[in-house]
Structure formats: structure tokens, C-alpha cells
Amino acid sequence: MTSSFVDLIARKRDRGELTPGEIRDLIPAYLAGEVDDAQMAALLMAGLLNGFTDAEAGALTQALVDSGRSIDLSTLRGPTIDKHSTGGVGDATTLIVGPLLAAAGCQVAKLSGRGLGHTGGTIDKLESIPGLRVELTTEQLLDQVARVGVAVASAGDDLAPADKRLYALRDVTATVEDPALIASSVMSKKLAGGAAHILLDVKVGAGAFMPDLQQATALAERCVAIGTQHGRRTAAVLTQMDDPLADAIGNALEVAEAIEVLAGRRDGPLRDLSVEVAASALALTGQDLADSRVMMSQLLGSIRLEGVFRDLIVAQGGPSGLFDDHWQYLPRAPVVQDWSSEPGVVQRIDARRLGEIARRLGAGRQRLGDQIDPAVGLEVLVRTGDRVEPGAPMVRVHARTEGAAADALAHLPSAIEVADRARGPLPLLLGSVGLSDAAGGV
Amino acid sequence: MTSSFVDLIARKRDRGELTPGEIRDLIPAYLAGEVDDAQMAALLMAGLLNGFTDAEAGALTQALVDSGRSIDLSTLRGPTIDKHSTGGVGDATTLIVGPLLAAAGCQVAKLSGRGLGHTGGTIDKLESIPGLRVELTTEQLLDQVARVGVAVASAGDDLAPADKRLYALRDVTATVEDPALIASSVMSKKLAGGAAHILLDVKVGAGAFMPDLQQATALAERCVAIGTQHGRRTAAVLTQMDDPLADAIGNALEVAEAIEVLAGRRDGPLRDLSVEVAASALALTGQDLADSRVMMSQLLGSIRLEGVFRDLIVAQGGPSGLFDDHWQYLPRAPVVQDWSSEPGVVQRIDARRLGEIARRLGAGRQRLGDQIDPAVGLEVLVRTGDRVEPGAPMVRVHARTEGAAADALAHLPSAIEVADRARGPLPLLLGSVGLSDAAGGV
């Protein structure tokens, strides 16, 4: 294949298009070493600069899916739903949205990853719960979803393994930032996950992978096009990630906050976003979006939702009392210190910087394989637009040592800007793709 | 360097420019494996699509030069001149231009390569001369040029070795076709060769690397810019390579034809091009171009030129009688057969196809390391625009076996088109870069 592959690179270089068959053959050839890293890198750069078509991105996604196992959810009764967030700082929505959708009668077989970001991924967050298992066989996963309505398991290495190879290559060749390649990567894992309905939460802003709305919208459109091509009902919401989404940044801290939201005891952007994502996902199954928002809001704090969450935790080996008294089970950091600045109005909270401070505390990984400390992190006690009184705590630092806490306190002034002028709060929902009535949301 | 190299790729991807220092560091890092093939391929593709600046191409050229040895010609008296042809079919000009320039008082230390094309390179052609040595030490080279005025030696692997690595990578990643990269490759070897004056013969047309004049001109301009940046007087002529340049295609056949031209017994495009290239090169030293053409024409057939050629051959171990009776020394193929077509006017001679037929006969290599048969090849007895009488021979096939000759005869009809309508001859000189009066040429 090597010599004809040079012709494919040349065609992409010259603004031509590869056929689905060519792309289908390409990925196995790459995995087999018949196409080498240099050739793949040249093709990816040519595509990044000349643009991949939706057909090319769709075929690439299928080829990535075909490189590993796919999960067949057709035995499940009720609409199967998957959701994906492009990741940000303090994003524990999966722990809320999964149970919400299950409580609404949907089937959620969620496969998640570990984080290589400011804080851990969903799996890292779950692992801060004592005894909780995230390694489920396909049979265990399907069985639990059939019984409980929701399961959250580690995605494992056999789901679209070619994507991992390709991502490692893109990472060192400056070819990560292509919407078609990002969309193929995201959607390959969603397609392999088997759900008939896919809702994407594309984060926009300083704390997110995509800093501007135009790029984020292009990515959302790519993802929706690929999902639709493959017969999945797919939509995306575009949500703001300049402010951190949650008050908590850190693994156990985020689990605790998610439980507070599930119990109906906590308002704020994490609650609002969870309702919006869950409602949008439900709307994909044919429900009215406005009705779905009302239903999801009403489920928060309900006995029904509490039951689903408890069943989820217990089914995966966690403590049955977690929902009622989570701090009895979740690990707590030994050093807790509050930080406050000059009084004034909060002008800007830099979610990315807060995420980096949390990572320095041990809440996230610098590189794959790094150990995460589940207990440490930050609680952000203010939001953009809040007036801060003199001496009022703004951030609570949860650290392993006094030294680590001091380091966090020293870095916090660069992450939160306070000034003596009025400032409104930031909107949460910035747009959507593939939904008829997202403007009615938060 | 790996992580900051990703930033360099990203900058080139985003239409930025690399600094000379960055490019200077890049090539040693690549050779040392700190930058891998995939990263280099991504950078080359980004540069190909977004364009390399002259400053980048110049810095790359210098980095390629610095990867190997450079030859110091400063001990030679008289202007040092190098010429380079981008290669075509039947291009034996070096064997004529080198002696012409030496006879005109210049110093020509020519380092040539073996061919990986339709026919052999200059070194392969020279090796068809019994006893002739092409492996000269730098000392032998300089000594011979000082005595004879001209030496033609094998370039060896230590001249811009990074170019060889880079070319191998470009070859499999569809990044060969970039004028800045081609120019850097060509000019790195010319700069390392040490001559103060460099004349490039850029071939244009079906038989050449660059099929169209616009691309060829862009390449010529790049080369001239790089040479000038590095303090060398550099110019280029653009010459037609639709028709084969010479009547002969094949190694010994081309040596024989070159001797015929040197002796003043043969007219035609090979003679005309050799005069033009030699005159243009001499013009770089400050001579008037028109005067130089007259001088070069007068040198052909002169005792002086004959003496230079004889000295060149003898100095490198060849037979002293070669000039006077070359077929006594050059190898001849055992099977010679003539081919003719329907009568009419020659409309088109496809130099590339003729080159491929010659290669099938054994005159060229399919891959590096293939053995060349010095005796075989083609003599083309007609030119575009010639009227061919019934039964008149048009091509003479020189083959090792009857079977090989039959194969060549079977392929010839696809290479030469004859029809019953008038057709003018093709012009030879299509343009020039860096010369004040090239339009006065052939």
C-alpha cells in the first residue's frame, strides 16, 4: 500500500478528496505499519490545511470504530442515550445526567475515560468513592443498565484503539486542532458505545479545549454530521467554560457537589447545565425540549432520582449510604485553607488557571499514569458578578500538605480578578446544533 | 527539542515563519532523532501548502550544507564555476560544458551524481569509458582542476548528507514537489561544492521533472535567490525538455555524441544547449553574454578544446585516444535494429517515454543500486517538425538481446507521433533568471 498511499497524500495535498474505501483501508494499513507515521502525519497536515469533508470524517470515524470492539445495546428496552462533554474544569455532569436520564426511563451505558487534564476524568471521580468498580465486562455493563438504567464504566483500550495511536501522532505533529479529526475521535468512541441517541456538550471558553464559539460550533456541526451519517440521532449544546462550571474542582469534591445537586440542595451552573444536557438528550428521543427541562428540574431532589443514584453506586460496589452522608465515605484532605482578596466585584474567574492550581495540588495528571490524589482540590465560593465583602472567603483550598496549600494560595491571585465596578454574570448556554429549541434554556 | 518542535510545526501550520536559527537547529536535531520523521513530514507538508519564504529556504540550504563537508576552492586561480541540470532525458551537457568552460579559462570542479532516472547520471555516463575513475579525493580534485581546468567526480555521500535523509522522507510523504524544498536540495550541493559562480539549467516539459514553465520559473527563482543570499553569483536558464535533448539516450551513446559535439561535427539541440549553458555560466563572471556565445561556438572543434577534453579523460585514467576514435573504446551493444513508422511529419517526440524505453533496455535504474548496461540505448534520428520519407529509420535501438530490442520496438510507436500535417520545430531556450541577455540565445 505504501506507494499508492503516497498518491493519496498527494491528492489531499492538491485539495482532492479520499474515498470512503480508501480511508477504510488506510487505518488497518497504518496499524499494520504498511503506512508509516511520517506518511500519516503528512496526510493529516494536508487535511488540516485543506480541510477534510464530512464524508471523509465519517469514513475515518467508521474506520476508527472498526479498529476495536463495538457494544451492541439492541437488547436494552427503552431509548439508549450517550452524552459526551469535550471537557473543561470541574465537569461532573455525567454523575448527574446519567441518573437523571435513567430516572426519565432512558438506558445509559456510559463508557468514560480517565483524565489527562486539569482534573481527573469521570472515571477518576468515581474512583474517589470507596469500593466503587469501574472495570465492567460488556455483560456486566448491559446487565446493570437493564436493571438500574445507568452504568458508568471505564472505556478500556479496546474501544477505537486506532484513535489512541492517531491521537498520539497528532499530539506531536501539531495536527490536534482540526475539527474533523477531533470530531472523528470523539464520535468513534460514541459510535462504538452503541447508543442510538448522542448528546454532545461542547465547551467554549478559556477553560475549554475550544476557546472561541465559531470553532466550537464548527466542531459541534462536524460531530452532529458524523453521528447523523451513521444513523444516530445526534445533537450538541455549546456551553460557556470561562467560569468554572462547578464550585468544586477536584475528584471527591466534585462527587460531593454532584450529590448535592442530585439531592436538590444546590443551585448554580452545574445544576443548570445538567438539566440542560439531560433535557436536550431526552429531546433527541422525541420529547419536547421545554417539557424535558421541566421534568429534569423536577427530578432533582426526588425519591426516584435518589433511588437510581443509590442503585448505580451499589451495583458498582460503592457504599449504599453515600447519597445520605457522602463525607462519611469520601476522602478528605488534611489541610483546608481559605483565600480572599481585596473586596469588590468578581470580574473574571480563569477556569483554566484554577484547573492548573488544582492539578498542582494533585487533583489531575501531568502525564498519563500519574497518580491522582482524590481528596485535594478547590472550592470556588464566588461567581463572576458577585460582590465580595472584606475578608469573605473566595476560594477554599483542600491540600495534602501545608506547603501545597501555600503554593495554591500564592497562585490564586492570578486566577480571580476583582475590581470595584459592576459586572453581570456569564450566560451558560451559548448555542446548539441539531436541537429545535435550545434558546429557551438557561 | 521535541516539545518546542511541535510549536514550530504549529507556527508553520498557522502561516508563520521559522527563524534561521530555528531551522539551523532543526536539521541536526532531525539527524539525531530528537525530531522524528512524522514531525518533519508534518512540517514539510505545512510548508509546502503555506509556502516557505526565501529566508527559510536559504537557512534550510545552509543547514543541509552544514550537515556534511564543504569544498574550499579558494586556492584555485581563475573564476570557479559550477553548473547543474535538473535532469531530463539524454542530458550529456556536463561532458561538453565542463571542457568548454575550462577552455575559456574557468575552473570547473564538478561533483556529479549517479542517475535514478530514465538514463544514468553524469557519473554513470563517464563510467562507460574504460578505466575512467570518478572517485577522487578533494586533494585529487583540486589538483586536477588546477592542472586541467576541469574535473568530474562522484559527489559522494558526505556532501549535504541531511539532504539525502530529507529527500527519502519527502519521497514517501508527497512533499517532493515544493519549489523551496527542491531548491534547497539542489543548492545545498552546489554551495557545498564551493564554486563562486553557479549556473542552473532548469528543464521544462514532458521529459523533465517540472512539466510547466511557471513552476520551473518559480524553482529557478528560488535557486537564484538562495545562491545570491549565500554570496554566489547565480543564474538559471529554462530549457525545453519535451523533445529529447540529444539524439542519443544511453550512457556510451551519449558520451559518443558529446565527443561529436566537442569535435564540432554535430549540430542540434545538444550542441546549442551546451553553448547556451557554457556562455551563460561565463557571463556570470562578468563577460558579455553575446560575446560568450560566440566564444563557446568557436571553441567547439578547436584544438584547444580537444586538448582540455583529452587531459580531463587521461587525468581520470581514461584512454588518451578516446577523442579521436571513441568507438574503439566505448562498449557497443550486440543487437542494433532500426525502427520506422508511416511517413509524415513528426508531430511530437515524447522524451519521457523514450527515456522509459531506454531504461527498459538497461540504460537506467529502476531503483538505487540497480546495475546499468553502459552500451544499450536509443538513437533518435528525427526531430519534431522533420518530414519522414517512407521506410526511413527514425530510431536506432541498441540492445543487449533480440528480445530486449523487440520490446523496445513494440513500445516506440507510443513515443513518436507522425501525421501528415506541417509542424515547426520546438524552441530550446524558454527563459532565464538572473541573466541580462538570454533572449538573444537559441
PDB file of C-alpha atoms in Angstrom, chain B residues 66-299:
ATOM      1  CA  ASP B  66      26.472  22.204   7.371  1.00  0.00           C
ATOM      2  CA  SER B  67      25.428  18.552   7.754  1.00  0.00           C
ATOM      3  CA  GLY B  68      28.439  17.455   5.654  1.00  0.00           C
ATOM      4  CA  ARG B  69      31.731  18.534   4.172  1.00  0.00           C
ATOM      5  CA  SER B  70      32.199  21.634   2.040  1.00  0.00           C
ATOM      6  CA  ILE B  71      34.890  22.020  -0.558  1.00  0.00           C
ATOM      7  CA  ASP B  72      37.133  25.072  -0.456  1.00  0.00           C
ATOM      8  CA  LEU B  73      38.026  26.147  -3.978  1.00  0.00           C
ATOM      9  CA  SER B  74      39.723  29.373  -2.898  1.00  0.00           C
ATOM     10  CA  THR B  75      43.178  28.050  -3.750  1.00  0.00           C
ATOM     11  CA  LEU B  76      42.241  27.831  -7.438  1.00  0.00           C
ATOM     12  CA  ARG B  77      43.189  30.692  -9.743  1.00  0.00           C
ATOM     13  CA  GLY B  78      40.565  31.868 -12.203  1.00  0.00           C
ATOM     14  CA  PRO B  79      36.790  32.005 -11.710  1.00  0.00           C
ATOM     15  CA  THR B  80      35.310  28.845 -10.218  1.00  0.00           C
ATOM     16  CA  ILE B  81      32.117  27.730 -11.954  1.00  0.00           C
ATOM     17  CA  ASP B  82      29.594  25.016 -11.283  1.00  0.00           C
ATOM     18  CA  LYS B  83      26.592  24.071 -13.371  1.00  0.00           C
ATOM     19  CA  HIS B  84      23.619  21.950 -12.552  1.00  0.00           C
ATOM     20  CA  SER B  85      20.868  20.481 -14.661  1.00  0.00           C
ATOM     21  CA  THR B  86      17.584  19.477 -13.058  1.00  0.00           C
ATOM     22  CA  GLY B  87      17.739  16.388 -15.210  1.00  0.00           C
ATOM     23  CA  GLY B  88      15.960  15.116 -18.218  1.00  0.00           C
ATOM     24  CA  VAL B  89      16.359  12.595 -20.958  1.00  0.00           C
ATOM     25  CA  GLY B  90      19.676  12.361 -22.756  1.00  0.00           C
ATOM     26  CA  ASP B  91      21.401  15.228 -20.958  1.00  0.00           C
ATOM     27  CA  ALA B  92      25.134  14.927 -21.556  1.00  0.00           C
ATOM     28  CA  THR B  93      25.812  18.671 -21.370  1.00  0.00           C
ATOM     29  CA  THR B  94      28.236  18.368 -18.440  1.00  0.00           C
ATOM     30  CA  LEU B  95      30.642  16.435 -20.660  1.00  0.00           C
ATOM     31  CA  ILE B  96      30.628  19.346 -23.104  1.00  0.00           C
ATOM     32  CA  VAL B  97      30.130  22.396 -20.863  1.00  0.00           C
ATOM     33  CA  GLY B  98      32.875  21.425 -18.389  1.00  0.00           C
ATOM     34  CA  PRO B  99      35.620  21.306 -21.026  1.00  0.00           C
ATOM     35  CA  LEU B 100      34.201  24.417 -22.777  1.00  0.00           C
ATOM     36  CA  LEU B 101      34.418  26.473 -19.582  1.00  0.00           C
ATOM     37  CA  ALA B 102      37.878  25.142 -18.786  1.00  0.00           C
ATOM     38  CA  ALA B 103      38.983  26.038 -22.318  1.00  0.00           C
ATOM     39  CA  ALA B 104      37.626  29.551 -21.672  1.00  0.00           C
ATOM     40  CA  GLY B 105      39.870  29.896 -18.600  1.00  0.00           C
ATOM     41  CA  CYS B 106      37.436  28.902 -15.869  1.00  0.00           C
ATOM     42  CA  GLN B 107      37.939  26.360 -13.084  1.00  0.00           C
ATOM     43  CA  VAL B 108      35.327  23.618 -13.032  1.00  0.00           C
ATOM     44  CA  ALA B 109      35.355  21.226 -10.065  1.00  0.00           C
ATOM     45  CA  LYS B 110      32.226  19.303 -10.901  1.00  0.00           C
ATOM     46  CA  LEU B 111      30.712  16.880  -8.435  1.00  0.00           C
ATOM     47  CA  SER B 112      28.029  14.746 -10.048  1.00  0.00           C
ATOM     48  CA  GLY B 113      25.656  12.006  -9.050  1.00  0.00           C
ATOM     49  CA  ARG B 114      24.522   8.692 -10.336  1.00  0.00           C
ATOM     50  CA  GLY B 115      21.163   8.651 -12.011  1.00  0.00           C
ATOM     51  CA  LEU B 116      17.896   7.404 -10.683  1.00  0.00           C
ATOM     52  CA  GLY B 117      16.036   8.350 -13.796  1.00  0.00           C
ATOM     53  CA  HIS B 118      15.401   7.201 -17.312  1.00  0.00           C
ATOM     54  CA  THR B 119      19.107   7.042 -18.032  1.00  0.00           C
ATOM     55  CA  GLY B 120      22.206   7.253 -15.902  1.00  0.00           C
ATOM     56  CA  GLY B 121      23.620  10.401 -14.366  1.00  0.00           C
ATOM     57  CA  THR B 122      26.831  12.063 -15.484  1.00  0.00           C
ATOM     58  CA  ILE B 123      28.863   9.688 -13.339  1.00  0.00           C
ATOM     59  CA  ASP B 124      27.225   6.667 -14.963  1.00  0.00           C
ATOM     60  CA  LYS B 125      27.965   8.107 -18.390  1.00  0.00           C
ATOM     61  CA  LEU B 126      31.629   8.660 -17.505  1.00  0.00           C
ATOM     62  CA  GLU B 127      31.912   5.118 -16.195  1.00  0.00           C
ATOM     63  CA  SER B 128      31.091   3.791 -19.657  1.00  0.00           C
ATOM     64  CA  ILE B 129      34.606   4.996 -20.565  1.00  0.00           C
ATOM     65  CA  PRO B 130      37.071   2.146 -19.843  1.00  0.00           C
ATOM     66  CA  GLY B 131      39.447   2.875 -16.959  1.00  0.00           C
ATOM     67  CA  LEU B 132      37.923   6.206 -16.049  1.00  0.00           C
ATOM     68  CA  ARG B 133      37.977   6.968 -12.303  1.00  0.00           C
ATOM     69  CA  VAL B 134      35.202   9.051 -10.782  1.00  0.00           C
ATOM     70  CA  GLU B 135      36.121   8.640  -7.118  1.00  0.00           C
ATOM     71  CA  LEU B 136      38.541  11.484  -6.444  1.00  0.00           C
ATOM     72  CA  THR B 137      39.733  12.778  -3.076  1.00  0.00           C
ATOM     73  CA  THR B 138      39.321  16.524  -2.510  1.00  0.00           C
ATOM     74  CA  GLU B 139      43.071  16.862  -2.997  1.00  0.00           C
ATOM     75  CA  GLN B 140      42.990  14.964  -6.308  1.00  0.00           C
ATOM     76  CA  LEU B 141      40.011  17.024  -7.436  1.00  0.00           C
ATOM     77  CA  LEU B 142      41.675  20.363  -6.661  1.00  0.00           C
ATOM     78  CA  ASP B 143      44.967  19.238  -8.144  1.00  0.00           C
ATOM     79  CA  GLN B 144      43.325  18.140 -11.391  1.00  0.00           C
ATOM     80  CA  VAL B 145      41.278  21.335 -11.729  1.00  0.00           C
ATOM     81  CA  ALA B 146      44.407  23.402 -11.141  1.00  0.00           C
ATOM     82  CA  ARG B 147      46.230  21.475 -13.920  1.00  0.00           C
ATOM     83  CA  VAL B 148      43.449  20.750 -16.456  1.00  0.00           C
ATOM     84  CA  GLY B 149      40.773  23.328 -15.593  1.00  0.00           C
ATOM     85  CA  VAL B 150      38.105  20.662 -15.137  1.00  0.00           C
ATOM     86  CA  ALA B 151      37.433  17.503 -13.132  1.00  0.00           C
ATOM     87  CA  VAL B 152      34.223  15.499 -12.869  1.00  0.00           C
ATOM     88  CA  ALA B 153      33.998  13.367  -9.754  1.00  0.00           C
ATOM     89  CA  SER B 154      31.369  11.419  -7.866  1.00  0.00           C
ATOM     90  CA  ALA B 155      29.719  13.635  -5.264  1.00  0.00           C
ATOM     91  CA  GLY B 156      29.937  11.002  -2.538  1.00  0.00           C
ATOM     92  CA  ASP B 157      27.701  10.640   0.487  1.00  0.00           C
ATOM     93  CA  ASP B 158      29.366  13.275   2.640  1.00  0.00           C
ATOM     94  CA  LEU B 159      28.092  16.241   0.627  1.00  0.00           C
ATOM     95  CA  ALA B 160      24.931  17.562   2.338  1.00  0.00           C
ATOM     96  CA  PRO B 161      24.043  14.123   3.765  1.00  0.00           C
ATOM     97  CA  ALA B 162      20.963  15.539   5.517  1.00  0.00           C
ATOM     98  CA  ASP B 163      19.517  16.232   2.086  1.00  0.00           C
ATOM     99  CA  LYS B 164      19.547  12.515   1.341  1.00  0.00           C
ATOM    100  CA  ARG B 165      17.644  11.750   4.577  1.00  0.00           C
ATOM    101  CA  LEU B 166      15.193  14.536   3.879  1.00  0.00           C
ATOM    102  CA  TYR B 167      14.673  13.510   0.275  1.00  0.00           C
ATOM    103  CA  ALA B 168      13.896   9.929   1.267  1.00  0.00           C
ATOM    104  CA  LEU B 169      11.259  11.264   3.651  1.00  0.00           C
ATOM    105  CA  ARG B 170       9.795  13.661   1.090  1.00  0.00           C
ATOM    106  CA  ASP B 171       9.632  10.858  -1.442  1.00  0.00           C
ATOM    107  CA  VAL B 172       7.172   8.812   0.651  1.00  0.00           C
ATOM    108  CA  THR B 173       5.145  11.739   2.023  1.00  0.00           C
ATOM    109  CA  ALA B 174       4.211  13.589  -1.201  1.00  0.00           C
ATOM    110  CA  THR B 175       6.362  16.555  -0.222  1.00  0.00           C
ATOM    111  CA  VAL B 176       8.856  16.385  -3.076  1.00  0.00           C
ATOM    112  CA  GLU B 177       7.002  18.936  -5.199  1.00  0.00           C
ATOM    113  CA  ASP B 178       7.815  22.121  -3.348  1.00  0.00           C
ATOM    114  CA  PRO B 179       9.996  24.679  -5.124  1.00  0.00           C
ATOM    115  CA  ALA B 180      11.659  25.836  -1.894  1.00  0.00           C
ATOM    116  CA  LEU B 181      12.488  22.265  -0.869  1.00  0.00           C
ATOM    117  CA  ILE B 182      13.726  21.314  -4.333  1.00  0.00           C
ATOM    118  CA  ALA B 183      15.798  24.499  -4.479  1.00  0.00           C
ATOM    119  CA  SER B 184      17.271  23.856  -1.033  1.00  0.00           C
ATOM    120  CA  SER B 185      18.210  20.347  -2.063  1.00  0.00           C
ATOM    121  CA  VAL B 186      19.829  21.435  -5.336  1.00  0.00           C
ATOM    122  CA  MET B 187      21.574  24.459  -3.896  1.00  0.00           C
ATOM    123  CA  SER B 188      22.903  22.682  -0.794  1.00  0.00           C
ATOM    124  CA  LYS B 189      25.061  20.526  -3.036  1.00  0.00           C
ATOM    125  CA  LYS B 190      26.125  23.472  -5.179  1.00  0.00           C
ATOM    126  CA  LEU B 191      27.072  25.567  -2.128  1.00  0.00           C
ATOM    127  CA  ALA B 192      28.983  22.657  -0.606  1.00  0.00           C
ATOM    128  CA  GLY B 193      30.760  22.250  -3.958  1.00  0.00           C
ATOM    129  CA  GLY B 194      32.400  25.613  -3.371  1.00  0.00           C
ATOM    130  CA  ALA B 195      32.128  27.380  -6.763  1.00  0.00           C
ATOM    131  CA  ALA B 196      31.699  31.160  -6.760  1.00  0.00           C
ATOM    132  CA  HIS B 197      29.534  31.077  -9.903  1.00  0.00           C
ATOM    133  CA  ILE B 198      26.591  28.743 -10.331  1.00  0.00           C
ATOM    134  CA  LEU B 199      24.557  28.263 -13.500  1.00  0.00           C
ATOM    135  CA  LEU B 200      21.397  26.185 -13.343  1.00  0.00           C
ATOM    136  CA  ASP B 201      19.742  24.555 -16.304  1.00  0.00           C
ATOM    137  CA  VAL B 202      16.114  24.072 -15.307  1.00  0.00           C
ATOM    138  CA  LYS B 203      14.350  21.687 -17.659  1.00  0.00           C
ATOM    139  CA  VAL B 204      10.735  22.233 -18.590  1.00  0.00           C
ATOM    140  CA  GLY B 205       8.347  19.850 -20.280  1.00  0.00           C
ATOM    141  CA  ALA B 206       7.101  16.304 -20.566  1.00  0.00           C
ATOM    142  CA  GLY B 207      10.574  14.772 -20.245  1.00  0.00           C
ATOM    143  CA  ALA B 208      11.506  16.857 -17.199  1.00  0.00           C
ATOM    144  CA  PHE B 209      10.755  16.965 -13.513  1.00  0.00           C
ATOM    145  CA  MET B 210       8.832  20.248 -13.917  1.00  0.00           C
ATOM    146  CA  PRO B 211       6.224  19.949 -16.649  1.00  0.00           C
ATOM    147  CA  ASP B 212       5.231  23.609 -16.853  1.00  0.00           C
ATOM    148  CA  LEU B 213       7.131  26.836 -17.368  1.00  0.00           C
ATOM    149  CA  GLN B 214       5.537  28.689 -14.463  1.00  0.00           C
ATOM    150  CA  GLN B 215       6.578  26.064 -11.903  1.00  0.00           C
ATOM    151  CA  ALA B 216      10.013  25.772 -13.473  1.00  0.00           C
ATOM    152  CA  THR B 217      10.476  29.545 -13.327  1.00  0.00           C
ATOM    153  CA  ALA B 218       9.446  29.569  -9.660  1.00  0.00           C
ATOM    154  CA  LEU B 219      12.038  26.887  -8.982  1.00  0.00           C
ATOM    155  CA  ALA B 220      14.717  28.813 -10.906  1.00  0.00           C
ATOM    156  CA  GLU B 221      13.932  31.980  -8.950  1.00  0.00           C
ATOM    157  CA  ARG B 222      14.174  30.115  -5.649  1.00  0.00           C
ATOM    158  CA  CYS B 223      17.560  28.663  -6.585  1.00  0.00           C
ATOM    159  CA  VAL B 224      18.920  32.002  -7.737  1.00  0.00           C
ATOM    160  CA  ALA B 225      17.653  33.695  -4.549  1.00  0.00           C
ATOM    161  CA  ILE B 226      19.367  31.095  -2.358  1.00  0.00           C
ATOM    162  CA  GLY B 227      22.645  31.260  -4.272  1.00  0.00           C
ATOM    163  CA  THR B 228      22.642  35.056  -4.166  1.00  0.00           C
ATOM    164  CA  GLN B 229      21.849  35.068  -0.419  1.00  0.00           C
ATOM    165  CA  HIS B 230      24.946  32.956   0.103  1.00  0.00           C
ATOM    166  CA  GLY B 231      27.209  35.233  -1.899  1.00  0.00           C
ATOM    167  CA  ARG B 232      27.386  33.129  -5.056  1.00  0.00           C
ATOM    168  CA  ARG B 233      26.741  34.644  -8.464  1.00  0.00           C
ATOM    169  CA  THR B 234      23.854  32.510  -9.586  1.00  0.00           C
ATOM    170  CA  ALA B 235      21.628  32.422 -12.644  1.00  0.00           C
ATOM    171  CA  ALA B 236      19.361  29.945 -14.417  1.00  0.00           C
ATOM    172  CA  VAL B 237      18.293  29.127 -17.936  1.00  0.00           C
ATOM    173  CA  LEU B 238      14.953  27.449 -18.566  1.00  0.00           C
ATOM    174  CA  THR B 239      15.156  24.964 -21.398  1.00  0.00           C
ATOM    175  CA  GLN B 240      12.677  22.826 -23.225  1.00  0.00           C
ATOM    176  CA  MET B 241      12.600  19.094 -22.495  1.00  0.00           C
ATOM    177  CA  ASP B 242       9.620  17.846 -24.470  1.00  0.00           C
ATOM    178  CA  ASP B 243      11.829  16.587 -27.247  1.00  0.00           C
ATOM    179  CA  PRO B 244      14.802  14.664 -26.001  1.00  0.00           C
ATOM    180  CA  LEU B 245      17.797  16.943 -25.831  1.00  0.00           C
ATOM    181  CA  ALA B 246      20.220  14.651 -27.569  1.00  0.00           C
ATOM    182  CA  ASP B 247      19.936  12.187 -30.414  1.00  0.00           C
ATOM    183  CA  ALA B 248      21.399   9.592 -28.078  1.00  0.00           C
ATOM    184  CA  ILE B 249      19.747   8.155 -24.963  1.00  0.00           C
ATOM    185  CA  GLY B 250      22.070   5.733 -23.207  1.00  0.00           C
ATOM    186  CA  ASN B 251      25.396   6.030 -21.479  1.00  0.00           C
ATOM    187  CA  ALA B 252      28.122   5.182 -24.005  1.00  0.00           C
ATOM    188  CA  LEU B 253      25.901   6.528 -26.806  1.00  0.00           C
ATOM    189  CA  GLU B 254      25.711   9.881 -25.026  1.00  0.00           C
ATOM    190  CA  VAL B 255      29.465  10.010 -24.445  1.00  0.00           C
ATOM    191  CA  ALA B 256      29.968   9.356 -28.148  1.00  0.00           C
ATOM    192  CA  GLU B 257      27.544  12.106 -29.072  1.00  0.00           C
ATOM    193  CA  ALA B 258      29.177  14.547 -26.647  1.00  0.00           C
ATOM    194  CA  ILE B 259      32.545  13.883 -28.276  1.00  0.00           C
ATOM    195  CA  GLU B 260      30.967  14.539 -31.691  1.00  0.00           C
ATOM    196  CA  VAL B 261      29.694  17.897 -30.425  1.00  0.00           C
ATOM    197  CA  LEU B 262      33.060  18.764 -28.825  1.00  0.00           C
ATOM    198  CA  ALA B 263      34.763  17.931 -32.114  1.00  0.00           C
ATOM    199  CA  GLY B 264      32.451  20.326 -33.953  1.00  0.00           C
ATOM    200  CA  ARG B 265      30.999  17.569 -36.091  1.00  0.00           C
ATOM    201  CA  ARG B 266      27.462  17.563 -34.736  1.00  0.00           C
ATOM    202  CA  ASP B 267      24.761  20.260 -34.776  1.00  0.00           C
ATOM    203  CA  GLY B 268      21.439  20.089 -32.975  1.00  0.00           C
ATOM    204  CA  PRO B 269      19.909  20.861 -29.606  1.00  0.00           C
ATOM    205  CA  LEU B 270      22.662  19.240 -27.517  1.00  0.00           C
ATOM    206  CA  ARG B 271      25.245  21.495 -29.172  1.00  0.00           C
ATOM    207  CA  ASP B 272      23.002  24.555 -28.921  1.00  0.00           C
ATOM    208  CA  LEU B 273      22.145  23.977 -25.278  1.00  0.00           C
ATOM    209  CA  SER B 274      25.778  23.330 -24.359  1.00  0.00           C
ATOM    210  CA  VAL B 275      26.820  26.622 -25.969  1.00  0.00           C
ATOM    211  CA  GLU B 276      23.999  28.452 -24.183  1.00  0.00           C
ATOM    212  CA  VAL B 277      24.753  26.956 -20.770  1.00  0.00           C
ATOM    213  CA  ALA B 278      28.513  27.490 -21.088  1.00  0.00           C
ATOM    214  CA  ALA B 279      28.042  31.058 -22.344  1.00  0.00           C
ATOM    215  CA  SER B 280      25.548  31.877 -19.575  1.00  0.00           C
ATOM    216  CA  ALA B 281      27.925  30.481 -16.976  1.00  0.00           C
ATOM    217  CA  LEU B 282      30.795  32.514 -18.384  1.00  0.00           C
ATOM    218  CA  ALA B 283      28.572  35.596 -18.396  1.00  0.00           C
ATOM    219  CA  LEU B 284      28.242  35.206 -14.611  1.00  0.00           C
ATOM    220  CA  THR B 285      31.937  36.005 -14.330  1.00  0.00           C
ATOM    221  CA  GLY B 286      31.336  39.402 -15.950  1.00  0.00           C
ATOM    222  CA  GLN B 287      31.731  38.560 -19.635  1.00  0.00           C
ATOM    223  CA  ASP B 288      29.178  39.798 -22.143  1.00  0.00           C
ATOM    224  CA  LEU B 289      26.649  37.039 -22.864  1.00  0.00           C
ATOM    225  CA  ALA B 290      26.564  37.539 -26.628  1.00  0.00           C
ATOM    226  CA  ASP B 291      30.383  37.552 -26.800  1.00  0.00           C
ATOM    227  CA  SER B 292      30.425  34.431 -24.634  1.00  0.00           C
ATOM    228  CA  ARG B 293      28.119  32.626 -27.062  1.00  0.00           C
ATOM    229  CA  VAL B 294      30.427  33.446 -29.948  1.00  0.00           C
ATOM    230  CA  MET B 295      33.440  32.284 -27.958  1.00  0.00           C
ATOM    231  CA  MET B 296      31.836  28.984 -26.985  1.00  0.00           C
ATOM    232  CA  SER B 297      30.699  28.300 -30.559  1.00  0.00           C
ATOM    233  CA  GLN B 298      34.223  28.952 -31.796  1.00  0.00           C
ATOM    234  CA  LEU B 299      35.751  26.671 -29.168  1.00  0.00           C
TER     235      LEU B 299
END
